[in-house]
Short mmCIF file of C-alpha atoms and ligand atoms in Angstrom, two decimals:
data_model
loop_
_atom_site.label_atom_id
_atom_site.label_comp_id
_atom_site.label_asym_id
_atom_site.label_seq_id
_atom_site.Cartn_x
_atom_site.Cartn_y
_atom_site.Cartn_z
CA MET A 1 111.11 112.87 123.32
CA ALA A 2 109.99 116.33 124.39
CA VAL A 3 106.26 117.24 124.16
CA LEU A 4 105.54 121.02 124.11
CA GLY A 5 102.07 120.97 125.46
CA SER A 6 101.23 124.69 125.18
CA LEU A 7 99.47 125.56 121.80
CA LYS A 8 102.10 127.23 119.67
CA THR A 9 100.93 129.79 116.96
CA PHE A 10 101.92 133.03 115.29
CA LYS A 11 100.46 136.50 115.07
CA GLY A 12 98.12 137.13 112.19
CA GLY A 13 96.68 134.23 110.01
CA HIS A 14 93.09 133.08 109.69
CA TYR A 15 90.92 130.10 110.58
CA PHE A 16 88.80 129.15 107.54
CA GLY A 17 86.39 126.80 109.04
CA LEU A 18 84.55 124.29 106.78
CA PHE A 19 83.82 125.04 103.16
CA GLU A 20 81.19 123.51 101.08
CA GLY A 21 82.69 120.59 98.86
CA THR A 22 85.48 119.82 101.52
CA PRO A 23 86.07 115.91 101.47
CA ARG A 24 86.37 115.89 105.35
CA GLY A 25 87.06 112.43 106.71
CA LYS A 26 86.68 110.69 103.20
CA ARG A 27 88.87 107.70 102.98
CA LEU A 28 91.59 107.57 100.36
CA GLN A 29 90.45 105.82 97.13
CA ALA A 30 92.75 104.85 94.24
CA ALA A 31 91.76 107.02 91.30
CA PRO A 32 91.22 104.92 88.15
CA LEU A 33 94.45 104.29 86.11
CA PRO A 34 94.59 106.98 83.57
CA ALA A 35 94.49 106.09 79.80
CA LYS A 36 97.22 108.60 79.27
CA VAL A 37 99.72 110.56 81.39
CA ILE A 38 101.49 113.66 80.62
CA ILE A 39 104.59 113.98 82.83
CA PRO A 40 106.59 117.24 82.81
CA LEU A 41 110.34 116.86 83.16
CA ARG A 42 110.31 119.55 85.80
CA GLN A 43 108.74 118.09 88.89
CA GLY A 44 108.65 119.74 92.27
CA PHE A 45 111.49 122.39 92.70
CA SER A 46 113.57 120.62 90.13
CA ALA A 47 115.16 122.17 87.21
CA GLU A 48 113.94 120.62 83.94
CA VAL A 49 115.84 117.33 83.30
CA ALA A 50 116.69 115.72 79.81
CA SER A 51 114.51 112.91 78.56
CA THR A 52 116.09 109.27 78.93
CA VAL A 53 113.43 107.91 76.44
CA LYS A 54 112.28 108.52 72.89
CA GLU A 55 108.94 108.43 71.03
CA GLY A 56 107.80 104.80 70.51
CA ASP A 57 109.69 103.39 73.60
CA TYR A 58 107.82 101.05 75.83
CA VAL A 59 108.30 102.08 79.42
CA ARG A 60 107.25 100.40 82.80
CA THR A 61 105.70 102.12 85.88
CA GLY A 62 108.64 103.39 87.99
CA GLN A 63 111.10 103.41 85.07
CA VAL A 64 113.25 106.60 84.92
CA ILE A 65 112.24 108.63 81.79
CA GLY A 66 114.22 111.67 82.57
CA ARG A 67 117.30 112.68 84.57
CA ALA A 68 119.91 115.55 84.98
CA GLU A 69 122.91 115.66 82.40
CA PRO A 70 126.00 114.45 84.25
CA ASN A 71 127.56 117.77 84.15
CA SER A 72 124.51 119.76 85.29
CA THR A 73 124.80 121.65 88.49
CA LYS A 74 121.11 122.69 88.80
CA PRO A 75 118.90 121.03 91.54
CA SER A 76 116.85 118.19 90.11
CA THR A 77 115.69 114.55 90.66
CA PRO A 78 115.09 111.94 88.17
CA VAL A 79 111.46 111.69 86.82
CA HIS A 80 109.77 108.29 86.56
CA ALA A 81 106.97 106.87 84.24
CA SER A 82 103.81 106.46 86.48
CA ILE A 83 102.13 103.87 84.21
CA SER A 84 103.26 101.36 81.83
CA GLY A 85 102.86 101.79 78.09
CA LYS A 86 104.08 103.51 75.01
CA VAL A 87 105.79 106.86 74.77
CA THR A 88 103.68 108.52 72.11
CA LYS A 89 105.01 112.22 72.31
CA ILE A 90 107.89 114.31 73.84
CA GLU A 91 107.02 117.91 73.49
CA LYS A 92 106.71 121.24 75.29
CA ARG A 93 103.55 121.49 77.24
CA PRO A 94 102.12 124.16 79.63
CA HIS A 95 103.35 123.45 83.19
CA PRO A 96 100.61 123.71 85.83
CA LEU A 97 102.96 126.11 87.83
CA GLY A 98 103.51 128.48 84.84
CA GLY A 99 105.43 128.54 81.71
CA GLU A 100 106.29 125.40 79.64
CA ALA A 101 108.08 122.35 80.38
CA LEU A 102 109.36 119.43 78.20
CA SER A 103 106.80 116.53 78.85
CA VAL A 104 106.74 112.94 78.19
CA ILE A 105 103.24 111.66 77.19
CA ILE A 106 102.67 107.95 77.79
CA GLU A 107 99.55 105.94 76.65
CA SER A 108 98.63 103.06 78.94
CA ASP A 109 98.79 99.39 78.01
CA GLY A 110 96.45 98.77 81.00
CA LYS A 111 98.88 96.33 82.59
CA ASP A 112 100.70 98.65 85.18
CA GLU A 113 103.85 96.70 84.95
CA TRP A 114 106.30 97.93 87.51
CA VAL A 115 110.12 98.25 87.74
CA LYS A 116 111.35 98.75 91.27
CA LEU A 117 114.40 100.20 93.05
CA ASP A 118 116.75 97.88 94.67
CA ARG A 119 115.77 97.46 98.33
CA PRO A 120 118.59 97.35 100.89
CA ALA A 121 118.63 94.30 103.18
CA ASN A 122 118.83 96.31 106.34
CA TYR A 123 118.18 99.97 105.84
CA GLU A 124 118.50 101.00 109.31
CA LYS A 125 122.15 100.24 109.13
CA LEU A 126 122.86 102.25 105.95
CA PRO A 127 124.90 105.39 106.07
CA PRO A 128 123.21 108.68 105.26
CA GLU A 129 124.86 109.03 101.76
CA GLU A 130 123.42 105.49 100.67
CA LEU A 131 120.07 106.40 101.96
CA GLY A 132 120.19 109.81 100.32
CA LYS A 133 121.12 108.05 96.94
CA ILE A 134 117.90 105.84 97.25
CA LEU A 135 115.85 108.97 97.95
CA TYR A 136 117.31 110.88 95.06
CA GLU A 137 116.79 107.87 92.66
CA ALA A 138 113.20 107.55 93.91
CA GLY A 139 112.47 111.27 93.33
CA VAL A 140 111.48 111.83 96.90
CA THR A 141 113.68 115.02 97.27
CA SER A 142 111.61 117.35 95.43
CA GLY A 143 108.77 118.29 97.77
CA GLY A 144 109.78 121.37 99.52
CA GLN A 145 110.92 124.68 98.08
CA ALA A 146 114.55 123.76 98.42
CA GLY A 147 113.96 120.00 98.48
CA PHE A 148 115.74 117.34 100.59
CA PRO A 149 119.42 117.75 100.37
CA THR A 150 121.38 114.94 98.83
CA VAL A 151 124.81 115.04 97.13
CA TYR A 152 123.13 114.15 93.80
CA HIS A 153 121.93 117.37 92.12
CA SER A 154 118.87 117.43 94.36
CA ALA A 155 119.05 120.65 96.49
CA LEU A 156 120.96 123.77 97.03
CA ALA A 157 122.18 122.77 100.54
CA THR A 158 124.46 119.79 101.41
CA PRO A 159 123.45 117.59 104.18
CA GLU A 160 126.38 118.70 106.42
CA LYS A 161 124.57 122.05 106.78
CA ILE A 162 121.35 120.73 108.02
CA ARG A 163 120.65 120.65 111.85
CA TYR A 164 116.84 120.09 112.07
CA LEU A 165 114.40 118.08 110.27
CA ILE A 166 110.98 119.75 110.53
CA ILE A 167 107.98 117.71 109.91
CA ASN A 168 104.82 119.61 108.73
CA ALA A 169 101.83 117.67 109.90
CA VAL A 170 99.54 120.66 110.33
CA GLU A 171 97.17 121.19 107.29
CA THR A 172 95.57 124.54 107.15
CA GLU A 173 94.87 125.08 103.48
CA PRO A 174 91.08 125.11 102.75
CA PHE A 175 89.97 121.96 100.87
CA CYS A 176 93.24 120.10 101.28
CA GLU A 177 92.20 116.91 103.29
CA ALA A 178 94.10 114.21 101.64
CA THR A 179 97.50 114.55 103.49
CA ASP A 180 95.64 114.47 106.82
CA GLN A 181 93.88 111.38 105.48
CA LEU A 182 97.19 109.92 104.66
CA LEU A 183 98.44 110.51 108.11
CA TYR A 184 95.54 108.57 109.56
CA GLU A 185 95.68 105.66 107.06
CA GLU A 186 99.42 105.27 106.84
CA PHE A 187 100.52 106.10 110.19
CA ASP A 188 103.19 103.45 110.36
CA LYS A 189 104.74 104.52 107.03
CA PHE A 190 104.71 108.03 108.21
CA VAL A 191 106.66 107.37 111.53
CA ASN A 192 109.09 105.15 109.79
CA GLY A 193 109.50 107.36 107.01
CA LEU A 194 110.37 110.44 109.25
CA LYS A 195 113.14 108.07 110.85
CA ILE A 196 114.37 107.30 107.45
CA LEU A 197 114.60 110.90 106.56
CA ARG A 198 116.27 111.68 109.77
CA GLN A 199 118.82 108.98 109.25
CA ALA A 200 119.57 110.28 105.74
CA LEU A 201 120.47 113.68 107.24
CA GLY A 202 122.93 112.27 109.66
CA ASN A 203 120.56 111.80 112.70
CA VAL A 204 119.54 115.46 113.22
CA GLN A 205 116.99 116.71 115.73
CA VAL A 206 113.45 116.36 114.56
CA HIS A 207 110.54 118.83 115.28
CA ILE A 208 107.00 117.70 114.35
CA GLY A 209 104.48 120.44 113.89
CA LEU A 210 101.05 118.80 114.57
CA GLY A 211 97.63 120.30 114.52
CA TYR A 212 96.09 120.05 118.12
CA ASN A 213 92.84 119.05 116.40
CA LYS A 214 94.42 115.58 115.83
CA PRO A 215 94.38 114.00 119.39
CA ARG A 216 94.48 110.53 118.23
CA ILE A 217 97.50 111.00 116.10
CA TYR A 218 99.17 112.94 119.04
CA GLU A 219 98.59 110.01 121.42
CA GLU A 220 99.95 107.48 118.90
CA LEU A 221 102.94 109.58 118.13
CA ILE A 222 103.86 109.79 121.94
CA GLU A 223 103.45 106.20 122.21
CA ARG A 224 105.78 105.51 119.20
CA LEU A 225 108.43 108.21 119.68
CA GLU A 226 108.46 108.42 123.52
CA TYR A 227 111.92 106.96 124.05
CA TYR A 228 113.75 109.00 121.48
CA ASP A 229 115.57 112.25 122.73
CA TRP A 230 116.03 113.60 119.17
CA CYS A 231 112.17 114.20 118.73
CA THR A 232 110.06 117.18 119.83
CA ILE A 233 106.24 117.26 119.20
CA HIS A 234 104.75 120.61 118.98
CA GLN A 235 100.98 120.99 119.06
CA LEU A 236 99.99 123.85 116.73
CA ARG A 237 96.81 125.88 116.24
CA PRO A 238 95.49 124.84 112.79
CA LYS A 239 95.57 128.47 111.50
CA TYR A 240 96.55 129.26 107.83
CA PRO A 241 99.40 129.52 106.80
CA GLN A 242 101.03 127.59 109.73
CA GLY A 243 102.31 125.03 107.10
CA ASP A 244 104.41 127.59 105.23
CA ASP A 245 108.11 126.93 105.73
CA ALA A 246 108.77 130.23 107.01
CA VAL A 247 105.94 130.37 109.48
CA LEU A 248 106.62 126.80 110.56
CA VAL A 249 110.37 127.36 111.30
CA ARG A 250 109.67 130.54 113.10
CA THR A 251 106.90 129.05 115.27
CA LEU A 252 108.82 125.87 116.25
CA LEU A 253 112.21 127.26 116.53
CA GLY A 254 111.95 130.96 116.74
CA ILE A 255 114.35 131.10 113.68
CA LEU A 256 113.66 133.80 110.86
CA LEU A 257 114.20 132.83 107.36
CA PRO A 258 116.10 135.34 105.28
CA GLN A 259 114.08 137.25 102.68
CA ARG A 260 114.34 135.34 99.50
CA GLY A 261 115.89 132.47 101.38
CA TYR A 262 114.96 128.88 102.08
CA ALA A 263 114.66 126.93 105.21
CA THR A 264 117.91 125.04 104.29
CA ASP A 265 119.72 128.43 104.61
CA VAL A 266 118.99 128.33 108.23
CA GLY A 267 120.06 124.63 108.71
CA CYS A 268 116.38 123.25 108.44
CA VAL A 269 114.74 120.79 106.16
CA VAL A 270 110.96 120.95 106.02
CA GLN A 271 109.08 117.87 104.80
CA ASP A 272 105.42 116.93 105.03
CA VAL A 273 103.47 113.88 105.55
CA GLN A 274 103.49 112.78 101.90
CA GLN A 275 107.35 113.08 101.73
CA CYS A 276 107.63 110.87 104.82
CA VAL A 277 105.30 108.20 103.31
CA ALA A 278 107.17 108.40 100.09
CA ALA A 279 110.54 108.01 101.68
CA TYR A 280 109.33 104.87 103.40
CA GLU A 281 107.95 103.47 100.19
CA ALA A 282 111.14 104.30 98.27
CA VAL A 283 113.49 102.63 100.81
CA VAL A 284 111.37 99.65 102.21
CA GLU A 285 109.17 98.93 99.23
CA GLY A 286 111.39 99.99 96.29
CA LYS A 287 108.70 102.39 94.93
CA PRO A 288 109.67 105.40 93.26
CA PHE A 289 107.67 108.52 93.84
CA VAL A 290 104.88 108.12 91.09
CA GLU A 291 101.72 108.52 93.09
CA ARG A 292 100.45 111.16 95.49
CA VAL A 293 97.38 111.89 97.44
CA VAL A 294 95.13 114.48 95.99
CA SER A 295 91.79 116.15 97.34
CA VAL A 296 89.17 116.68 94.64
CA ALA A 297 87.10 119.52 96.17
CA GLY A 298 85.12 122.62 95.96
CA SER A 299 81.68 124.14 95.66
CA ALA A 300 81.33 123.00 91.93
CA ILE A 301 82.28 119.32 92.74
CA LYS A 302 79.46 116.76 93.00
CA GLU A 303 81.31 114.15 95.13
CA PRO A 304 84.20 115.52 96.85
CA GLY A 305 86.93 112.92 97.59
CA ASN A 306 90.40 112.09 98.67
CA TYR A 307 92.42 110.04 96.09
CA ARG A 308 95.80 108.22 95.39
CA VAL A 309 96.53 109.55 91.90
CA ARG A 310 99.29 108.80 89.52
CA VAL A 311 101.64 111.74 88.78
CA GLY A 312 100.73 113.02 85.30
CA THR A 313 97.13 112.11 85.37
CA PRO A 314 95.27 114.86 83.49
CA ILE A 315 92.90 116.80 85.97
CA GLY A 316 90.18 116.27 83.55
CA ASN A 317 90.17 112.41 84.55
CA LEU A 318 89.56 113.49 88.19
CA LEU A 319 86.76 115.88 87.30
CA GLU A 320 84.86 113.66 84.83
CA ASN A 321 81.15 113.37 85.47
CA ASN A 322 81.92 115.17 88.80
CA LEU A 323 81.33 118.87 88.09
CA LYS A 324 77.76 119.92 89.08
CA SER A 325 78.27 123.46 87.48
CA ASN A 326 80.63 125.70 85.66
CA GLY A 327 83.78 125.82 87.75
CA ARG A 328 87.04 127.75 87.83
CA ILE A 329 89.69 125.10 88.42
CA VAL A 330 92.55 125.83 90.67
CA LEU A 331 95.42 123.47 91.43
CA GLY A 332 96.92 123.10 94.88
CA SER A 333 95.86 126.20 96.87
CA VAL A 334 92.71 128.18 96.46
CA LEU A 335 94.50 131.25 97.84
CA ARG A 336 97.72 131.29 96.04
CA GLY A 337 97.24 128.54 93.24
CA GLN A 338 96.74 129.20 89.51
CA ALA A 339 93.55 128.85 87.63
CA GLN A 340 93.92 126.07 85.05
CA GLY A 341 92.06 126.53 81.65
CA ASP A 342 93.26 123.19 80.27
CA LEU A 343 91.94 119.96 81.57
CA ASP A 344 95.00 118.25 80.36
CA ALA A 345 97.01 120.04 82.95
CA PRO A 346 98.68 117.23 84.81
CA ILE A 347 98.91 116.37 88.51
CA THR A 348 102.63 116.70 89.72
CA ARG A 349 104.36 115.52 92.73
CA GLU A 350 103.45 118.69 94.56
CA THR A 351 99.66 118.84 93.75
CA PRO A 352 97.79 118.31 96.90
CA ALA A 353 94.37 119.19 95.59
CA VAL A 354 92.17 119.99 92.56
CA ILE A 355 89.71 122.55 93.47
CA ALA A 356 86.61 123.53 91.32
CA LEU A 357 84.75 126.61 92.41
CA ARG A 358 81.51 127.59 91.38
CA GLU A 359 81.42 130.64 89.27
CA ALA A 360 79.73 133.73 90.91
CA GLU A 361 76.54 134.67 89.08
CA ARG A 362 76.22 138.22 90.51
CA GLU A 363 78.11 140.80 92.22
CA LEU A 364 77.26 140.43 95.84
CA PHE A 365 78.16 143.92 97.04
CA PRO A 366 78.20 146.96 94.73
CA VAL A 367 79.93 148.70 97.43
CA ALA A 368 82.54 147.50 99.93
CA GLY A 369 81.09 144.37 101.81
CA PRO A 370 80.70 144.48 105.51
CA GLY A 371 83.36 141.62 105.68
CA PHE A 372 82.23 140.48 109.17
CA ASP A 373 84.39 137.30 109.98
CA ARG A 374 86.88 138.36 107.16
CA ASP A 375 85.31 135.91 104.95
CA SER A 376 83.52 138.13 102.33
CA PHE A 377 85.30 136.10 99.67
CA THR A 378 82.91 133.06 100.52
CA GLY A 379 79.64 134.95 100.76
CA ALA A 380 79.63 134.12 104.49
CA TYR A 381 79.79 137.74 105.35
CA LEU A 382 77.30 137.08 108.19
CA SER A 383 78.00 134.63 110.78
CA LEU A 384 75.06 132.29 111.01
CA PRO A 385 75.18 129.59 113.73
CA TRP A 386 73.00 127.14 111.80
CA VAL A 387 75.06 127.44 108.63
CA ARG A 388 77.72 124.62 108.90
CA TYR A 389 79.51 125.07 105.50
CA LYS A 390 80.77 128.30 103.89
CA ARG A 391 80.20 128.54 100.23
CA ALA A 392 83.32 129.62 98.27
CA THR A 393 82.65 130.96 94.78
CA THR A 394 84.86 132.74 92.29
CA SER A 395 83.13 135.95 93.58
CA LEU A 396 85.36 138.81 94.31
CA ASN A 397 82.29 140.71 95.28
CA GLY A 398 82.64 142.91 92.23
CA ASN A 399 85.57 145.03 90.91
CA PRO A 400 88.16 146.46 93.14
CA ARG A 401 87.17 149.52 95.02
CA PRO A 402 89.20 152.01 96.88
CA CYS A 403 90.96 151.00 100.19
CA VAL A 404 88.60 151.62 103.10
CA LYS A 405 91.51 151.55 105.48
CA CYS A 406 89.98 148.78 107.55
CA GLY A 407 93.29 147.29 108.44
CA TYR A 408 92.06 143.68 107.94
CA CYS A 409 95.02 142.81 105.67
CA VAL A 410 97.44 144.14 108.29
CA ASP A 411 95.66 142.06 111.09
CA VAL A 412 96.00 138.74 109.17
CA CYS A 413 99.48 139.20 107.57
CA PRO A 414 101.60 136.37 109.22
CA GLN A 415 104.86 138.31 108.25
CA ASN A 416 103.83 141.59 110.10
CA LEU A 417 103.72 143.54 106.82
CA VAL A 418 101.48 146.20 105.62
CA PRO A 419 99.91 144.66 102.66
CA ALA A 420 97.89 147.62 101.63
CA LEU A 421 101.06 149.73 101.20
CA LEU A 422 102.97 146.93 99.59
CA GLY A 423 100.22 146.44 96.91
CA GLU A 424 99.83 150.21 96.36
CA TYR A 425 103.61 150.80 95.95
CA SER A 426 103.93 147.84 93.65
CA ALA A 427 100.92 148.68 91.45
CA ASN A 428 102.16 152.31 91.02
CA GLY A 429 105.92 151.37 90.26
CA LEU A 430 107.22 152.54 93.59
CA LEU A 431 109.46 149.75 93.83
CA SER A 432 112.22 150.95 96.05
CA GLU A 433 109.63 152.12 98.46
CA ALA A 434 108.12 148.66 98.42
CA GLN A 435 111.40 147.08 99.09
CA ASP A 436 111.91 149.50 102.01
CA ILE A 437 108.90 148.14 103.64
CA ASP A 438 110.15 144.46 103.08
CA LEU A 439 108.43 143.35 99.94
CA PHE A 440 110.44 140.28 99.72
CA ALA A 441 109.49 139.20 103.25
CA CYS A 442 105.97 138.44 101.83
CA ILE A 443 105.43 134.65 101.59
CA GLU A 444 102.58 134.96 99.10
CA CYS A 445 100.13 133.42 101.42
CA GLY A 446 97.24 135.33 99.66
CA LEU A 447 95.43 136.14 103.05
CA CYS A 448 95.44 139.82 102.60
CA ALA A 449 93.65 139.55 99.25
CA TYR A 450 91.25 137.11 100.69
CA VAL A 451 90.06 139.31 103.56
CA CYS A 452 90.15 142.58 101.76
CA PRO A 453 86.47 143.71 101.68
CA SER A 454 87.30 146.24 98.85
CA LYS A 455 88.75 143.15 96.79
CA ILE A 456 91.93 144.77 95.92
CA PRO A 457 94.10 142.07 94.27
CA LEU A 458 96.82 142.54 96.74
CA LEU A 459 98.60 139.26 96.02
CA GLU A 460 98.81 139.86 92.30
CA GLN A 461 100.07 143.42 92.90
CA ILE A 462 102.84 142.18 95.34
CA ARG A 463 103.91 139.30 92.87
CA GLU A 464 104.10 141.75 90.02
CA GLY A 465 106.15 144.00 92.04
CA LYS A 466 108.50 141.33 93.03
CA ARG A 467 108.64 140.22 89.38
CA LYS A 468 109.55 143.81 88.22
CA ILE A 469 112.29 144.07 90.86
CA LEU A 470 114.04 140.76 89.96
CA GLN A 471 113.92 141.63 86.06
CA GLY A 472 115.40 144.90 87.02
CA ALA A 473 112.57 147.11 85.88
S1 SF4 B 501 101.46 140.55 102.50
FE1 SF4 B 501 102.31 138.52 101.72
S2 SF4 B 501 102.38 137.42 103.70
FE2 SF4 B 501 101.34 139.33 104.17
S3 SF4 B 501 99.04 138.43 104.01
FE3 SF4 B 501 99.69 139.37 102.07
S4 SF4 B 501 100.39 137.67 100.77
FE4 SF4 B 501 100.39 136.97 103.02
S1 SF4 B 502 93.64 147.01 101.33
FE1 SF4 B 502 91.75 146.08 101.77
S2 SF4 B 502 91.97 145.03 103.75
FE2 SF4 B 502 93.74 146.38 103.44
S3 SF4 B 502 93.15 148.21 104.64
FE3 SF4 B 502 92.60 148.56 102.43
S4 SF4 B 502 90.42 147.72 102.37
FE4 SF4 B 502 91.28 147.00 104.21
#
């Protein structure tokens, strides 16, 4: 095993520090079993699959309720029931990532009766394709942007094209603490899971990107993986957005992802801690991917916490009696996630957090904020040593104002772009000019909009520019 001791990082990015309402160090608890789940048949990166059950059917936890048509060529994985009970409806529902998706609604019988996958007698001897088949059947292949390649409808790349397995063990998103907690509490499953994923890819080289703020995990990883020459551990600065596929692959291997491309295009599969644990549970315990860890966090939350939550649980269940004020609710990422108006919006396989931010009561700055610390979004515009937590509200400090050419957005952009210009060109319909300055190299991390003291909605403008180009406007 190689250990790369010098702290690797990238140009740009931002250290967020600690926000009010972050469940730091809170142990994982099982969220109460929901009375009802709403399970979209489009999970993770998958294309929507067809329902294999009908209204009135009784299903058990872990039973397949949707899978691709046999002649479908689109990437997808099977979708499973996450509780036992009766299928009461199959209908189109809003998907938390946008648009609508056919969804299966199950009312619990309170028994949580399981149906599990067949467990191989000795998984360490299985050939890659057999392991791939188990991972596919368990729905473990849908985490990353391009998923984990198996030969069963599950990704755009075939396993032969993959040379590296990259493990993302550096959490830099504000409020997302649950995967870190999973790493501490399920360390054995994590290590064995990453070995399973490697084996399923034909024993490729593994690179683990680990935040240097986790010395105990670092020591334990060295102890467990010391004798393996296929593994390299990289200690990374926990700077946002280090965990993004493009940034992680570039930092660890010096390989650039093509614009509009995936990690699989350059021979890499990127998986996170949750995926490693899910791979272990699928292969060794026969458990399909029906439960994930989720942080419930934010300035509007009374008791922030980290939970094991069944897929399909409505976010309202996690927020019940736990909101201390009116909050705007965001799924996944506070920087790039979408605000949810509907408390029935379900947790999916790729939801790491439910964040409720206190609604801002007033406009903090009628003119451009000073933006010291580049944290004017949080109200922490002055750095005070005795204030431990930053307070994030929905405040954008007023309406957008003209660009003051401060250059903050350029400083933080991890892709070395000029966000002020990308936003301006996109907003004014100058789409070929925007493409000339690499609009599609933007990974939509949202940092430029976060630090902008004029509160120009740069990310929205950039997304809109991309959308127009893709639609041929
Ligand atoms: S331009 Fe894109 S990549 Fe750069 S900071 Fe803004 S959102 Fe992030
Ligand atoms: S867009 Fe915002 S962050 Fe960028 S230069 Fe202008 S005022 Fe500064």
